[in-house]
């Protein structure tokens, strides 16, 4: 987006005011070269940031950086300011994401079930145990062994069956329990 030329002082008029004055950081001539870009830059920043206040903060930060930049080229002030505002918008988004991640990390505590969750879990366990009793021989034996805390390998050794047979019985038993819970 280009700015109308009547709003921005020409480079020749600013240079005519004194090259030495333009080269000084934070000089009045430098500010007169920078400030006419304000509305255009706010428009650019506003499209990329969540609030107008954030957009104005980015634009004002870009102004301060441009006013204090030692090697500011009077013919490229618009490009310098546009690039600076765009980079500040990206920095703003990155800072927000870091802050959001820090908040999430700060509030994540080890999960402890509430009393009502514990009651529901016990009721569900009793229901599943009752349903597991209706399973067929090997399926019931392997599921009950797993419920007692054994691994599938330990259950196979305890029941004197192969690991493959124990895994198959466990898979079939679990599928039946899932189908019970859906019905």
mmCIF file of C-alpha atoms in Angstrom:
data_model
loop_
_atom_site.group_PDB
_atom_site.id
_atom_site.type_symbol
_atom_site.label_atom_id
_atom_site.label_comp_id
_atom_site.label_asym_id
_atom_site.label_seq_id
_atom_site.Cartn_x
_atom_site.Cartn_y
_atom_site.Cartn_z
ATOM 1 C CA UNK A 1 0.000 0.000 0.000
ATOM 2 C CA UNK A 2 1.468 3.376 -0.958
ATOM 3 C CA UNK A 3 1.016 6.619 0.888
ATOM 4 C CA UNK A 4 -0.220 9.768 -0.813
ATOM 5 C CA UNK A 5 2.759 11.996 -1.545
ATOM 6 C CA UNK A 6 1.167 15.123 -0.068
ATOM 7 C CA UNK A 7 1.138 13.564 3.411
ATOM 8 C CA UNK A 8 4.802 12.579 3.473
ATOM 9 C CA UNK A 9 7.430 15.263 3.153
ATOM 10 C CA UNK A 10 9.661 14.748 0.160
ATOM 11 C CA UNK A 11 13.190 13.571 0.707
ATOM 12 C CA UNK A 12 14.498 16.726 -0.939
ATOM 13 C CA UNK A 13 12.710 19.020 1.515
ATOM 14 C CA UNK A 14 14.001 17.065 4.501
ATOM 15 C CA UNK A 15 17.526 16.879 3.096
ATOM 16 C CA UNK A 16 17.363 20.592 2.371
ATOM 17 C CA UNK A 17 16.694 21.177 6.069
ATOM 18 C CA UNK A 18 20.159 19.907 6.807
ATOM 19 C CA UNK A 19 21.839 16.596 6.238
ATOM 20 C CA UNK A 20 23.604 16.841 9.566
ATOM 21 C CA UNK A 21 20.272 17.354 11.366
ATOM 22 C CA UNK A 22 18.719 14.321 9.609
ATOM 23 C CA UNK A 23 21.670 12.113 10.558
ATOM 24 C CA UNK A 24 21.227 12.887 14.251
ATOM 25 C CA UNK A 25 19.119 10.224 16.014
ATOM 26 C CA UNK A 26 15.844 11.549 17.481
ATOM 27 C CA UNK A 27 16.201 14.898 15.704
ATOM 28 C CA UNK A 28 13.145 16.965 14.774
ATOM 29 C CA UNK A 29 13.768 16.463 11.043
ATOM 30 C CA UNK A 30 13.942 12.727 11.529
ATOM 31 C CA UNK A 31 10.604 12.710 13.377
ATOM 32 C CA UNK A 32 9.028 14.847 10.643
ATOM 33 C CA UNK A 33 10.131 12.214 8.138
ATOM 34 C CA UNK A 34 8.755 9.306 10.226
ATOM 35 C CA UNK A 35 5.442 10.523 11.666
ATOM 36 C CA UNK A 36 3.461 10.877 8.421
ATOM 37 C CA UNK A 37 3.565 7.073 8.046
ATOM 38 C CA UNK A 38 1.538 6.562 11.253
ATOM 39 C CA UNK A 39 -1.935 5.836 9.799
ATOM 40 C CA UNK A 40 -0.642 3.483 7.120
ATOM 41 C CA UNK A 41 1.408 1.539 9.654
ATOM 42 C CA UNK A 42 -1.452 1.316 12.143
ATOM 43 C CA UNK A 43 -3.628 -0.055 9.347
ATOM 44 C CA UNK A 44 -0.980 -2.714 8.556
ATOM 45 C CA UNK A 45 -0.518 -3.671 12.200
ATOM 46 C CA UNK A 46 -4.245 -3.649 12.967
ATOM 47 C CA UNK A 47 -4.864 -6.341 10.364
ATOM 48 C CA UNK A 48 -2.328 -8.591 12.078
ATOM 49 C CA UNK A 49 -2.926 -7.964 15.771
ATOM 50 C CA UNK A 50 -5.927 -8.617 18.029
ATOM 51 C CA UNK A 51 -6.444 -5.075 19.315
ATOM 52 C CA UNK A 52 -5.936 -1.496 18.246
ATOM 53 C CA UNK A 53 -3.846 -0.817 21.345
ATOM 54 C CA UNK A 54 -1.430 -3.602 20.369
ATOM 55 C CA UNK A 55 -1.204 -2.190 16.847
ATOM 56 C CA UNK A 56 -0.428 1.301 18.142
ATOM 57 C CA UNK A 57 2.193 -0.097 20.503
ATOM 58 C CA UNK A 58 3.943 -1.834 17.608
ATOM 59 C CA UNK A 59 3.839 1.292 15.452
ATOM 60 C CA UNK A 60 5.201 3.497 18.227
ATOM 61 C CA UNK A 61 7.984 0.984 18.905
ATOM 62 C CA UNK A 62 8.851 1.089 15.186
ATOM 63 C CA UNK A 63 8.940 4.907 15.324
ATOM 64 C CA UNK A 64 11.351 4.847 18.244
ATOM 65 C CA UNK A 65 13.579 2.346 16.494
ATOM 66 C CA UNK A 66 13.564 4.355 13.265
ATOM 67 C CA UNK A 67 14.204 7.649 15.031
ATOM 68 C CA UNK A 68 17.198 6.175 16.842
ATOM 69 C CA UNK A 69 18.592 4.165 13.903
ATOM 70 C CA UNK A 70 21.994 5.595 12.995
ATOM 71 C CA UNK A 71 22.061 4.761 9.281
ATOM 72 C CA UNK A 72 18.469 5.649 8.417
ATOM 73 C CA UNK A 73 18.125 6.279 4.678
ATOM 74 C CA UNK A 74 15.633 9.105 4.110
ATOM 75 C CA UNK A 75 14.560 7.621 0.762
ATOM 76 C CA UNK A 76 13.673 4.260 2.357
ATOM 77 C CA UNK A 77 11.958 5.312 5.599
ATOM 78 C CA UNK A 78 8.616 3.820 4.533
ATOM 79 C CA UNK A 79 10.121 0.432 3.758
ATOM 80 C CA UNK A 80 12.140 0.456 6.993
ATOM 81 C CA UNK A 81 9.047 1.258 9.057
ATOM 82 C CA UNK A 82 6.873 -1.316 7.283
ATOM 83 C CA UNK A 83 9.421 -4.086 7.794
ATOM 84 C CA UNK A 84 9.909 -3.114 11.438
ATOM 85 C CA UNK A 85 6.149 -3.087 12.126
ATOM 86 C CA UNK A 86 5.668 -6.488 10.481
ATOM 87 C CA UNK A 87 8.494 -7.989 12.531
ATOM 88 C CA UNK A 88 7.116 -6.453 15.718
ATOM 89 C CA UNK A 89 3.729 -8.016 14.954
ATOM 90 C CA UNK A 90 5.391 -11.419 14.641
ATOM 91 C CA UNK A 91 7.250 -10.794 17.913
ATOM 92 C CA UNK A 92 3.947 -9.894 19.568
ATOM 93 C CA UNK A 93 2.351 -13.188 18.452
ATOM 94 C CA UNK A 94 5.362 -15.186 19.616
ATOM 95 C CA UNK A 95 5.306 -13.483 23.029
ATOM 96 C CA UNK A 96 1.588 -14.269 23.407
ATOM 97 C CA UNK A 97 2.166 -17.914 22.538
ATOM 98 C CA UNK A 98 5.034 -18.145 25.054
ATOM 99 C CA UNK A 99 2.849 -16.583 27.732
ATOM 100 C CA UNK A 100 -0.016 -18.982 26.971
ATOM 101 C CA UNK A 101 2.319 -21.973 27.178
ATOM 102 C CA UNK A 102 3.733 -20.700 30.475
ATOM 103 C CA UNK A 103 0.235 -20.329 31.931
ATOM 104 C CA UNK A 104 -0.702 -23.851 30.869
ATOM 105 C CA UNK A 105 2.503 -25.270 32.374
ATOM 106 C CA UNK A 106 1.981 -23.340 35.588
ATOM 107 C CA UNK A 107 -1.495 -24.686 36.154
ATOM 108 C CA UNK A 108 -0.957 -28.324 35.235
ATOM 109 C CA UNK A 109 -0.799 -30.229 38.475
ATOM 110 C CA UNK A 110 -0.802 -33.988 38.979
ATOM 111 C CA UNK A 111 -4.368 -35.152 38.508
ATOM 112 C CA UNK A 112 -6.139 -36.464 41.544
ATOM 113 C CA UNK A 113 -9.664 -37.763 41.067
ATOM 114 C CA UNK A 114 -12.417 -35.908 42.847
ATOM 115 C CA UNK A 115 -14.545 -37.946 45.263
ATOM 116 C CA UNK A 116 -17.369 -38.251 42.748
ATOM 117 C CA UNK A 117 -14.912 -39.509 40.091
ATOM 118 C CA UNK A 118 -13.618 -42.160 42.492
ATOM 119 C CA UNK A 119 -17.174 -43.330 43.223
ATOM 120 C CA UNK A 120 -17.985 -43.535 39.509
ATOM 121 C CA UNK A 121 -14.737 -45.395 38.798
ATOM 122 C CA UNK A 122 -15.495 -47.978 41.481
ATOM 123 C CA UNK A 123 -19.044 -48.449 40.156
ATOM 124 C CA UNK A 124 -17.737 -48.890 36.617
ATOM 125 C CA UNK A 125 -15.136 -51.391 37.835
ATOM 126 C CA UNK A 126 -17.834 -53.433 39.612
ATOM 127 C CA UNK A 127 -19.980 -53.395 36.462
ATOM 128 C CA UNK A 128 -17.020 -54.511 34.282
ATOM 129 C CA UNK A 129 -16.115 -57.245 36.765
ATOM 130 C CA UNK A 130 -19.692 -58.552 36.636
ATOM 131 C CA UNK A 131 -19.589 -58.529 32.818
ATOM 132 C CA UNK A 132 -16.161 -60.209 32.793
ATOM 133 C CA UNK A 133 -17.728 -63.094 34.721
ATOM 134 C CA UNK A 134 -20.022 -63.767 31.751
ATOM 135 C CA UNK A 135 -17.104 -64.250 29.325
ATOM 136 C CA UNK A 136 -16.065 -67.692 28.064
ATOM 137 C CA UNK A 137 -13.348 -69.797 29.762
ATOM 138 C CA UNK A 138 -9.950 -68.555 28.532
ATOM 139 C CA UNK A 139 -11.190 -65.015 27.852
ATOM 140 C CA UNK A 140 -12.488 -64.758 31.413
ATOM 141 C CA UNK A 141 -9.310 -66.260 32.899
ATOM 142 C CA UNK A 142 -6.955 -63.905 31.008
ATOM 143 C CA UNK A 143 -9.116 -60.810 31.661
ATOM 144 C CA UNK A 144 -9.298 -61.630 35.383
ATOM 145 C CA UNK A 145 -5.522 -62.190 35.505
ATOM 146 C CA UNK A 146 -4.944 -58.820 33.820
ATOM 147 C CA UNK A 147 -7.428 -57.208 36.244
ATOM 148 C CA UNK A 148 -5.365 -58.674 39.106
ATOM 149 C CA UNK A 149 -2.310 -56.833 37.755
ATOM 150 C CA UNK A 150 -0.566 -59.550 35.764
ATOM 151 C CA UNK A 151 0.904 -58.950 32.343
ATOM 152 C CA UNK A 152 -0.316 -61.033 29.437
ATOM 153 C CA UNK A 153 2.944 -62.997 29.509
ATOM 154 C CA UNK A 154 2.504 -63.755 33.242
ATOM 155 C CA UNK A 155 -1.127 -64.771 32.659
ATOM 156 C CA UNK A 156 -0.025 -67.138 29.862
ATOM 157 C CA UNK A 157 2.587 -68.744 32.111
ATOM 158 C CA UNK A 158 0.114 -69.026 35.013
ATOM 159 C CA UNK A 159 -2.571 -70.595 32.802
ATOM 160 C CA UNK A 160 0.027 -72.757 31.008
ATOM 161 C CA UNK A 161 -0.921 -71.542 27.536
ATOM 162 C CA UNK A 162 1.128 -69.881 24.815
ATOM 163 C CA UNK A 163 1.628 -66.132 24.761
ATOM 164 C CA UNK A 164 -0.213 -65.938 21.414
ATOM 165 C CA UNK A 165 -3.217 -67.772 22.858
ATOM 166 C CA UNK A 166 -3.274 -65.465 25.901
ATOM 167 C CA UNK A 167 -3.042 -62.360 23.705
ATOM 168 C CA UNK A 168 -5.855 -63.623 21.478
ATOM 169 C CA UNK A 169 -8.076 -64.442 24.459
ATOM 170 C CA UNK A 170 -7.396 -61.040 25.970
ATOM 171 C CA UNK A 171 -8.174 -59.226 22.701
ATOM 172 C CA UNK A 172 -11.427 -61.143 22.221
ATOM 173 C CA UNK A 173 -12.445 -60.637 25.855
ATOM 174 C CA UNK A 174 -11.740 -56.920 25.709
ATOM 175 C CA UNK A 175 -13.758 -56.603 22.485
ATOM 176 C CA UNK A 176 -16.714 -58.352 24.153
ATOM 177 C CA UNK A 177 -16.512 -56.056 27.188
ATOM 178 C CA UNK A 178 -16.458 -53.025 24.888
ATOM 179 C CA UNK A 179 -19.506 -54.317 23.041
ATOM 180 C CA UNK A 180 -21.280 -54.821 26.435
ATOM 181 C CA UNK A 181 -20.579 -51.213 27.378
ATOM 182 C CA UNK A 182 -21.970 -49.882 24.088
ATOM 183 C CA UNK A 183 -25.250 -51.781 24.390
#
